[in-house]
mmCIF file of C-alpha atoms and ligand atoms in Angstrom:
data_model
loop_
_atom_site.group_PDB
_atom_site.id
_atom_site.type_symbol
_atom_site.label_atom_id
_atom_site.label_comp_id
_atom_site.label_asym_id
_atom_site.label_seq_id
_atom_site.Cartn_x
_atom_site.Cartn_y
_atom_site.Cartn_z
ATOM 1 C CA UNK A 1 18.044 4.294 48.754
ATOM 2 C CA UNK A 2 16.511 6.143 45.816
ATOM 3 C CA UNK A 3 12.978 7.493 46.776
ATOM 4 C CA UNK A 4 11.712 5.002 43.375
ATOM 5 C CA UNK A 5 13.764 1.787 44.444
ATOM 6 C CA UNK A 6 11.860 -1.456 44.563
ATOM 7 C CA UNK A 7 10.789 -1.992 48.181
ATOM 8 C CA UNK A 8 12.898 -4.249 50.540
ATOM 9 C CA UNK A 9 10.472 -7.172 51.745
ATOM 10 C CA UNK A 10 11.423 -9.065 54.689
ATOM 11 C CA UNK A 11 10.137 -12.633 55.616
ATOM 12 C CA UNK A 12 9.162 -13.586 59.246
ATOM 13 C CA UNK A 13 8.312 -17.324 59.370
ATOM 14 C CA UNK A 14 5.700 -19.130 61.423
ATOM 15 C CA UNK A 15 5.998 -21.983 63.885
ATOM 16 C CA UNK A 16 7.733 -24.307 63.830
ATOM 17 C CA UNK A 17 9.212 -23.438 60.971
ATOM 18 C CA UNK A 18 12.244 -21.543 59.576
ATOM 19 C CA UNK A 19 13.217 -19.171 56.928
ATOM 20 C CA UNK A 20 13.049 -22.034 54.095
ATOM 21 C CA UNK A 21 9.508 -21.897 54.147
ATOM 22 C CA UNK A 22 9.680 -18.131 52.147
ATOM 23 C CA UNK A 23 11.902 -19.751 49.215
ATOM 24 C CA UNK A 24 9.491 -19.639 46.642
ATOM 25 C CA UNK A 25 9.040 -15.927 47.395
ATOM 26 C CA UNK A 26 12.708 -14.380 47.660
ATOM 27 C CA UNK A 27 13.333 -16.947 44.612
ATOM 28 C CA UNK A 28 10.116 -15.070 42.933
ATOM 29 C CA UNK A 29 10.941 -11.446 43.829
ATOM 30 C CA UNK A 30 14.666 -11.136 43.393
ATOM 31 C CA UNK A 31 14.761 -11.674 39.594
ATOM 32 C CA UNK A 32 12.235 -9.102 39.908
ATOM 33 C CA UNK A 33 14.311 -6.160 41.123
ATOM 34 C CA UNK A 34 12.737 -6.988 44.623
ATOM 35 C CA UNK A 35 16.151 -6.703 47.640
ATOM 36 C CA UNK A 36 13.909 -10.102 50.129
ATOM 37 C CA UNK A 37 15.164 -11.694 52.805
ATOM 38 C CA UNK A 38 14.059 -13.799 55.558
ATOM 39 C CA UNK A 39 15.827 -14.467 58.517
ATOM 40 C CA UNK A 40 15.291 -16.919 61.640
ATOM 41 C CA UNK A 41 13.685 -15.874 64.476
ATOM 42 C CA UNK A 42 14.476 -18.745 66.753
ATOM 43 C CA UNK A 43 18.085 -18.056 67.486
ATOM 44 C CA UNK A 44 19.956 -20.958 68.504
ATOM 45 C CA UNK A 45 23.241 -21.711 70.038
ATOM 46 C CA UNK A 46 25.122 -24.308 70.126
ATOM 47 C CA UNK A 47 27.031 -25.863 73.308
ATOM 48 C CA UNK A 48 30.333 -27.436 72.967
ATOM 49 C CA UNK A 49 28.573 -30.548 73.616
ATOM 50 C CA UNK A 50 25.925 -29.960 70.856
ATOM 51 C CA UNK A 51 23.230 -29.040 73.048
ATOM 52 C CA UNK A 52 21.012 -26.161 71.777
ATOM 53 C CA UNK A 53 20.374 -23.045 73.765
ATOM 54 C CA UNK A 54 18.036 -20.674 74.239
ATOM 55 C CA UNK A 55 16.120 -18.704 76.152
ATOM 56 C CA UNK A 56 13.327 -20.235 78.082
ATOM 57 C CA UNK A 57 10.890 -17.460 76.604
ATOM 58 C CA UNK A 58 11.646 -15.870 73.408
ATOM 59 C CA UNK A 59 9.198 -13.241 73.272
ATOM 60 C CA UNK A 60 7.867 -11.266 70.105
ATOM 61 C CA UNK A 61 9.492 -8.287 70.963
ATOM 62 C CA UNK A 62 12.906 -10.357 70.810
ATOM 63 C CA UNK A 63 12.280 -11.638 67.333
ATOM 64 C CA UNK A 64 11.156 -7.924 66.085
ATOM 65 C CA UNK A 65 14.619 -6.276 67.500
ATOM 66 C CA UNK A 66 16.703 -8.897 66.173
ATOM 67 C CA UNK A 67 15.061 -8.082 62.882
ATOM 68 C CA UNK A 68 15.686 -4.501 63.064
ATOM 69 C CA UNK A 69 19.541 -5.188 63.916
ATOM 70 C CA UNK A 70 19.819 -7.865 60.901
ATOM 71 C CA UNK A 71 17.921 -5.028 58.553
ATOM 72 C CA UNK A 72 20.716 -2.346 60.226
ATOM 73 C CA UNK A 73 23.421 -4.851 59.509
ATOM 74 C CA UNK A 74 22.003 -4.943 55.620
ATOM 75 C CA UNK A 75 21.771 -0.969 55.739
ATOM 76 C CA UNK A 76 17.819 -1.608 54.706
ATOM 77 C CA UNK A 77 16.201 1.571 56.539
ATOM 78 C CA UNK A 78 12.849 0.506 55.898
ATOM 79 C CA UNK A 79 10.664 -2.383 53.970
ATOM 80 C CA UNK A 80 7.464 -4.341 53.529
ATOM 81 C CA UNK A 81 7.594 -6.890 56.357
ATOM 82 C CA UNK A 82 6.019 -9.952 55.618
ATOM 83 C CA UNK A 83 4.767 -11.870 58.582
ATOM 84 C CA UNK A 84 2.912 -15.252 58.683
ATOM 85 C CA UNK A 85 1.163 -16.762 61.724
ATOM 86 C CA UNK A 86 3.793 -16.013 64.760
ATOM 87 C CA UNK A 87 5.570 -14.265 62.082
ATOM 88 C CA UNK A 88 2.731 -11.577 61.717
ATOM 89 C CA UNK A 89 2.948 -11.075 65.573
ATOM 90 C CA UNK A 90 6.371 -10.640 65.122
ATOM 91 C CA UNK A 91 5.148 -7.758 62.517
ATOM 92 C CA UNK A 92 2.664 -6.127 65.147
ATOM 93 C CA UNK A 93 5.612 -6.074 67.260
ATOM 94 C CA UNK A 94 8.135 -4.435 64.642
ATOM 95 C CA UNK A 95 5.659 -2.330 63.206
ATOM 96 C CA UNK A 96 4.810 -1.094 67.082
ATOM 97 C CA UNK A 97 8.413 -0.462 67.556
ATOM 98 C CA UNK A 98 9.703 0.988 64.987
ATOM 99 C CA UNK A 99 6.644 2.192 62.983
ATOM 100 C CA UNK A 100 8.916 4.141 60.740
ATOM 101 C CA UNK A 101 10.806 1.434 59.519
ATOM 102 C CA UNK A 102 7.403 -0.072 57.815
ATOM 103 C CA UNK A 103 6.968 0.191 54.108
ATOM 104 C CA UNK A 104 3.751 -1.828 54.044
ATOM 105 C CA UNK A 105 2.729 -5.001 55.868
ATOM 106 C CA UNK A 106 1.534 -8.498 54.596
ATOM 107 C CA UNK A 107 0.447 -10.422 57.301
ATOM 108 C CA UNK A 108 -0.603 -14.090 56.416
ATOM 109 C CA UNK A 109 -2.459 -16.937 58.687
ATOM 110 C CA UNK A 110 -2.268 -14.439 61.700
ATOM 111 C CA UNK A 111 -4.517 -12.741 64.377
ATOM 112 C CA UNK A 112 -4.305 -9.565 66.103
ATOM 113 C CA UNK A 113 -5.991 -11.019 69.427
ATOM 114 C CA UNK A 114 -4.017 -12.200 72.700
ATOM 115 C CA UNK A 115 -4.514 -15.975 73.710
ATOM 116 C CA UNK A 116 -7.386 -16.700 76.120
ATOM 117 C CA UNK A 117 -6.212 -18.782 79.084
ATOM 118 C CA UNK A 118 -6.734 -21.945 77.619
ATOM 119 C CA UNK A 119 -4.587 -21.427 74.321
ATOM 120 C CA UNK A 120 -1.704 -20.650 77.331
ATOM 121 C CA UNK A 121 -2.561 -23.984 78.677
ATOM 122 C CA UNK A 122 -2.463 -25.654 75.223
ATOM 123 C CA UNK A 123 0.905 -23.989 74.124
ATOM 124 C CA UNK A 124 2.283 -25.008 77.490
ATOM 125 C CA UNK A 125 0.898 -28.562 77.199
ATOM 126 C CA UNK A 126 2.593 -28.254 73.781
ATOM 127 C CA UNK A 127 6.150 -27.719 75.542
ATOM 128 C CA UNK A 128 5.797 -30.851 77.650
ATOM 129 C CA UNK A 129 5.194 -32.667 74.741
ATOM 130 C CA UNK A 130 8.373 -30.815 72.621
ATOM 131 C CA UNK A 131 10.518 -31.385 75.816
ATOM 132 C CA UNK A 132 9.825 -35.050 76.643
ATOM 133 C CA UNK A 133 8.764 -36.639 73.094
ATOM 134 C CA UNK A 134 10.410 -34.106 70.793
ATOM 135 C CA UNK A 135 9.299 -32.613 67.545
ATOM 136 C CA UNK A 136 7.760 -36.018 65.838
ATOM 137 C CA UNK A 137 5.003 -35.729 67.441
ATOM 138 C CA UNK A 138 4.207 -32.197 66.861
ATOM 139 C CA UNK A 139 4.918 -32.739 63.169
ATOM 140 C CA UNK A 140 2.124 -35.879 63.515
ATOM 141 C CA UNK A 141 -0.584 -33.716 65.052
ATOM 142 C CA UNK A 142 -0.371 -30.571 63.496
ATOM 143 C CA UNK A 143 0.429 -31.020 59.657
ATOM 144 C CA UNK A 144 -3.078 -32.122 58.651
ATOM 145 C CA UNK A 145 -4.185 -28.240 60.612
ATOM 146 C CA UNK A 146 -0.878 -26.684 58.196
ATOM 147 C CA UNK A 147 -2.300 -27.996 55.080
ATOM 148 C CA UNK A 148 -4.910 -28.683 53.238
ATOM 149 C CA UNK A 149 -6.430 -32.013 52.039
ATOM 150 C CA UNK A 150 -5.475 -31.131 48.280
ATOM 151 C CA UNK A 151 -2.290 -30.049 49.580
ATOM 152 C CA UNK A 152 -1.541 -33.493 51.453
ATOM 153 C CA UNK A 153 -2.537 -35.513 48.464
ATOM 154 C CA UNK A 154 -1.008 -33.226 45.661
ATOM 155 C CA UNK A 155 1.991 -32.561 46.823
ATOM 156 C CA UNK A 156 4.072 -34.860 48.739
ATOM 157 C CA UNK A 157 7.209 -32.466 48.285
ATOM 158 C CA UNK A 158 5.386 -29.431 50.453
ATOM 159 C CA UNK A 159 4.368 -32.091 52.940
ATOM 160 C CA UNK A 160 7.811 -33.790 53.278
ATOM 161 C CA UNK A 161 9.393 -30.055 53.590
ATOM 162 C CA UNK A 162 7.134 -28.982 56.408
ATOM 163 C CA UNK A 163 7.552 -32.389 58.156
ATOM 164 C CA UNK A 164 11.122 -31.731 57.318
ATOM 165 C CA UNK A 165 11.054 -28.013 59.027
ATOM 166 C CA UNK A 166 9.138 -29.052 61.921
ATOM 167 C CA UNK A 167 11.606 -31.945 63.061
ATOM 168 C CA UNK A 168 14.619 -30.541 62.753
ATOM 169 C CA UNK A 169 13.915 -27.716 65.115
ATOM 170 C CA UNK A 170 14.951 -28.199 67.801
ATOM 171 C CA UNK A 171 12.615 -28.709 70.867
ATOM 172 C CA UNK A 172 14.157 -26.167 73.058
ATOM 173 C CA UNK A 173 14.046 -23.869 70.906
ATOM 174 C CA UNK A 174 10.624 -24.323 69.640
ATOM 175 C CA UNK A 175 9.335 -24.324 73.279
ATOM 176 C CA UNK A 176 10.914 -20.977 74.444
ATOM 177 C CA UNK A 177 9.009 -19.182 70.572
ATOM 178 C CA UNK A 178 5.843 -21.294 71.659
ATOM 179 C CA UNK A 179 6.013 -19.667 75.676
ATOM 180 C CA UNK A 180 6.958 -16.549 73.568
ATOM 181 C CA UNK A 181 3.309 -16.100 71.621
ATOM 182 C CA UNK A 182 1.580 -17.230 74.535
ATOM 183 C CA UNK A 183 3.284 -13.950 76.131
ATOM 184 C CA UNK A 184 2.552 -11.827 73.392
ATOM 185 C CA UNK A 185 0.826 -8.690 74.197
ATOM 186 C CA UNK A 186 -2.749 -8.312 72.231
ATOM 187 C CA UNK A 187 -2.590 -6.623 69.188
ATOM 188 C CA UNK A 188 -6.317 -5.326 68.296
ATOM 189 C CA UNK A 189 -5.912 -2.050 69.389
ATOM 190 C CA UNK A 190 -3.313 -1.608 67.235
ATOM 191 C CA UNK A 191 -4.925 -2.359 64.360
ATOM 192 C CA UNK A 192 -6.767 1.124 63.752
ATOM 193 C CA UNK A 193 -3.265 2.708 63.959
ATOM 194 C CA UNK A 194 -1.779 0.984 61.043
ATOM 195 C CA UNK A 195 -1.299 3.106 57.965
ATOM 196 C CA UNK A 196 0.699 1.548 55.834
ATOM 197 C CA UNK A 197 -0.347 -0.339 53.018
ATOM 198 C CA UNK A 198 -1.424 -3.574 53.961
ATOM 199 C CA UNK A 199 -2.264 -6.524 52.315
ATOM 200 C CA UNK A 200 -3.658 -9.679 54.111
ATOM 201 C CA UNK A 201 -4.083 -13.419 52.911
ATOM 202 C CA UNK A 202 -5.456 -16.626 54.272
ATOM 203 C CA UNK A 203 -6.204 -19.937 53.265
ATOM 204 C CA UNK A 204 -9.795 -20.949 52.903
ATOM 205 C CA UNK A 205 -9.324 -23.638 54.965
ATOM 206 C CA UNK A 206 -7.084 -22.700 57.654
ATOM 207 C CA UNK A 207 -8.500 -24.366 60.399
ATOM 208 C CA UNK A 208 -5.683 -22.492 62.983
ATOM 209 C CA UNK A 209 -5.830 -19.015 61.851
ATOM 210 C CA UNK A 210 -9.233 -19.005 60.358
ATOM 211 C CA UNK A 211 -10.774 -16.414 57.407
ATOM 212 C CA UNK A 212 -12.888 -14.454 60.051
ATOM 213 C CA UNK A 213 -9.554 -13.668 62.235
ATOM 214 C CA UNK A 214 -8.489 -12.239 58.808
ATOM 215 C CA UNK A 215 -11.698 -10.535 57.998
ATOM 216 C CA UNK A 216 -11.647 -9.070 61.902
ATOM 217 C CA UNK A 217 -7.790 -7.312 60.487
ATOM 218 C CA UNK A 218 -9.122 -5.975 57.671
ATOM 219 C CA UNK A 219 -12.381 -4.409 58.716
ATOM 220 C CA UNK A 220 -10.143 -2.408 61.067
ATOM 221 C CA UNK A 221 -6.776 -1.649 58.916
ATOM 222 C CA UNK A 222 -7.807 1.443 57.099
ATOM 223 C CA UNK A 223 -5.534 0.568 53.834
ATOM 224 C CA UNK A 224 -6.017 -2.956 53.820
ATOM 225 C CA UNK A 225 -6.839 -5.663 51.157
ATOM 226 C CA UNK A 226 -7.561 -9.116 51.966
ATOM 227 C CA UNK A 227 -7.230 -12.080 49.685
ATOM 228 C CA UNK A 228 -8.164 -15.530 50.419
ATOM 229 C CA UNK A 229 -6.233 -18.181 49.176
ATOM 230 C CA UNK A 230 -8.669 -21.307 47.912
ATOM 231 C CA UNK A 231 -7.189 -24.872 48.034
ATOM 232 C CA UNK A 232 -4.744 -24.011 50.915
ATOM 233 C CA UNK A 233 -5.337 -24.204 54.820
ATOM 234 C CA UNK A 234 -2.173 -22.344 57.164
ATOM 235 C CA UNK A 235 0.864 -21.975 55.161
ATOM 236 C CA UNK A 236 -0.693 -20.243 52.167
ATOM 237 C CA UNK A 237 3.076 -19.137 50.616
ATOM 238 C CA UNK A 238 3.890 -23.099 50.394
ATOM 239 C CA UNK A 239 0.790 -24.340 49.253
ATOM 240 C CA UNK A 240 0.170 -21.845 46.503
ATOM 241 C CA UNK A 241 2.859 -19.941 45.996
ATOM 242 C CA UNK A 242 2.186 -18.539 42.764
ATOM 243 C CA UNK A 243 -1.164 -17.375 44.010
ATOM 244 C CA UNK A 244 0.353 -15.971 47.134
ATOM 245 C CA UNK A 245 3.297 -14.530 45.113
ATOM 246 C CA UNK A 246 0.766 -12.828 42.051
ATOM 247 C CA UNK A 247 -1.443 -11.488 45.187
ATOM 248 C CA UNK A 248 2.247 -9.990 46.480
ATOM 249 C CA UNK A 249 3.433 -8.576 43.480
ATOM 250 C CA UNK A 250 -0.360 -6.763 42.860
ATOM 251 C CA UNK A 251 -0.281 -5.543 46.246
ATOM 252 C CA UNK A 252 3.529 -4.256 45.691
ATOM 253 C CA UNK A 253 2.677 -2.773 42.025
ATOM 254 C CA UNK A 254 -0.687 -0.780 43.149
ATOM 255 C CA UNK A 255 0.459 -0.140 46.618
ATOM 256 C CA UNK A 256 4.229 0.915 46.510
ATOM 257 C CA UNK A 257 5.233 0.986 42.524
HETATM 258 C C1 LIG B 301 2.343 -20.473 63.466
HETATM 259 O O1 LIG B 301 2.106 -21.081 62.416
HETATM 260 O O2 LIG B 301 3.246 -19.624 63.518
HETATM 261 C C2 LIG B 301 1.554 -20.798 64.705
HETATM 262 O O3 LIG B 301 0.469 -21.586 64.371
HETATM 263 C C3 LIG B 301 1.114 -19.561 65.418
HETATM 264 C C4 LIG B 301 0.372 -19.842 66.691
HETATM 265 O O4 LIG B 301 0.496 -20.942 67.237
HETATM 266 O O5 LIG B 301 -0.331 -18.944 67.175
#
């Protein structure tokens, strides 16, 4: 890679969710001269008998070396990675691992902080639920949190794809990522040793990831920016993607050109 080439961006989804929910970006960037991928963190597989495997915990530190092997695999030495919610702990992670792999960060709908004890008892409540009832409903309780009113009454596709995302995931799967955050080590500390560029974006009504976890990131990233994202609530990229992806390719122009 040239020393001028266009960044590689990588995509780390959020929870429940899977690498479709980045489409409107690697659609947006790759006319653009912009290499952007996303793969899926929750690796499956599959039984003889169809049932799905996985791990019982699939930690954050799982997802970020499986990125680093699928980035070897693509011979990408380094890139902007792109986290949101779970997917921006699975940045922390990456970026604490391999810190020289790390072009610049965007980290969306996240927060740096651990999970008190009662988050751990709510994700693990959360697996019951995944395990006995499956995915339906998870999709029923949390999509009015993912997006916003607007969003629910504007645009019925974005609803139908995250209801769409969230159900065909399946449960075992889902529960081992969801044990996996409420593993994950607490990030605030690293915050003040970040020096990449870093841009950070949240919806103004986010009501799981809200603006003040964002503003807490950016008052102690030394090269941050933060945008916030009106008319959107968790999954910011979806709900306004070509806010999110203008914010994106500013950050990408003035920060990495
Ligand atoms: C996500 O969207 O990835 C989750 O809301 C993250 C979390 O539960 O902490």
């Amino acid at each position: 890679m040239t020393l001028d080439a266009k960044p590689s961006i990588v995509f780390l989804h959020g929870f429940p969710f899977d690498s479709s929910m980045w489409r409107e970006q690697v659609e947006f960037l790759g006319p653009r001269g912009y290499p952007a991928g996303a793969p899926e963190l929750n690796r499956t597989v599959m039984t003889a008998s169809g049932h799905a495997f996985s791990s019982p915990l699939r930690t954050m530190e799982h997802m970020a070396r499986d990125v680093a092997t699928l980035m070897d695999r693509s011979r990408i030495d380094r890139a902007v990675i792109c986290g949101l919610s779970m997917g921006g702990y699975v940045a922390f992670e990456f970026m604490h691992l391999f810190p020289e792999r790390v072009r610049g960060l965007v980290l969306a709908g996240t927060r740096a902080p651990a999970d008190s004890e009662e988050e751990k008892a709510a994700r693990e409540q959360q697996v019951q639920t995944m395990l006995h009832a499956g995915m339906v409903p998870i999709s029923v309780a949390t999509v009015p949190k993912l997006l916003a009113p607007k969003t629910i009454s504007d645009q019925p596709d974005v609803v139908k794809q995250v209801r769409a995302m969230i159900t065909s995931t399946h449960p075992v799967v889902a529960a081992a990522a969801q044990r996996g955050m409420a593993a994950r080590r607490d990030y605030v500390d690293d915050l003040e040793k970040i020096d990449v560029p870093t841009l950070i974006i949240v919806g103004r009504d986010d009501p799981i990831r809200p603006v003040a976890d964002s503003e807490f990131m950016q008052q102690r990233i030394r090269n941050s920016k933060l945008v916030i994202v009106e008319d959107a609530a968790h999954l910011t990229n979806m709900e306004q993607p070509e806010l999110f992806n203008s914010s994106l390719m500013e950050f990408l122009n003035a920060f990495l050109p």
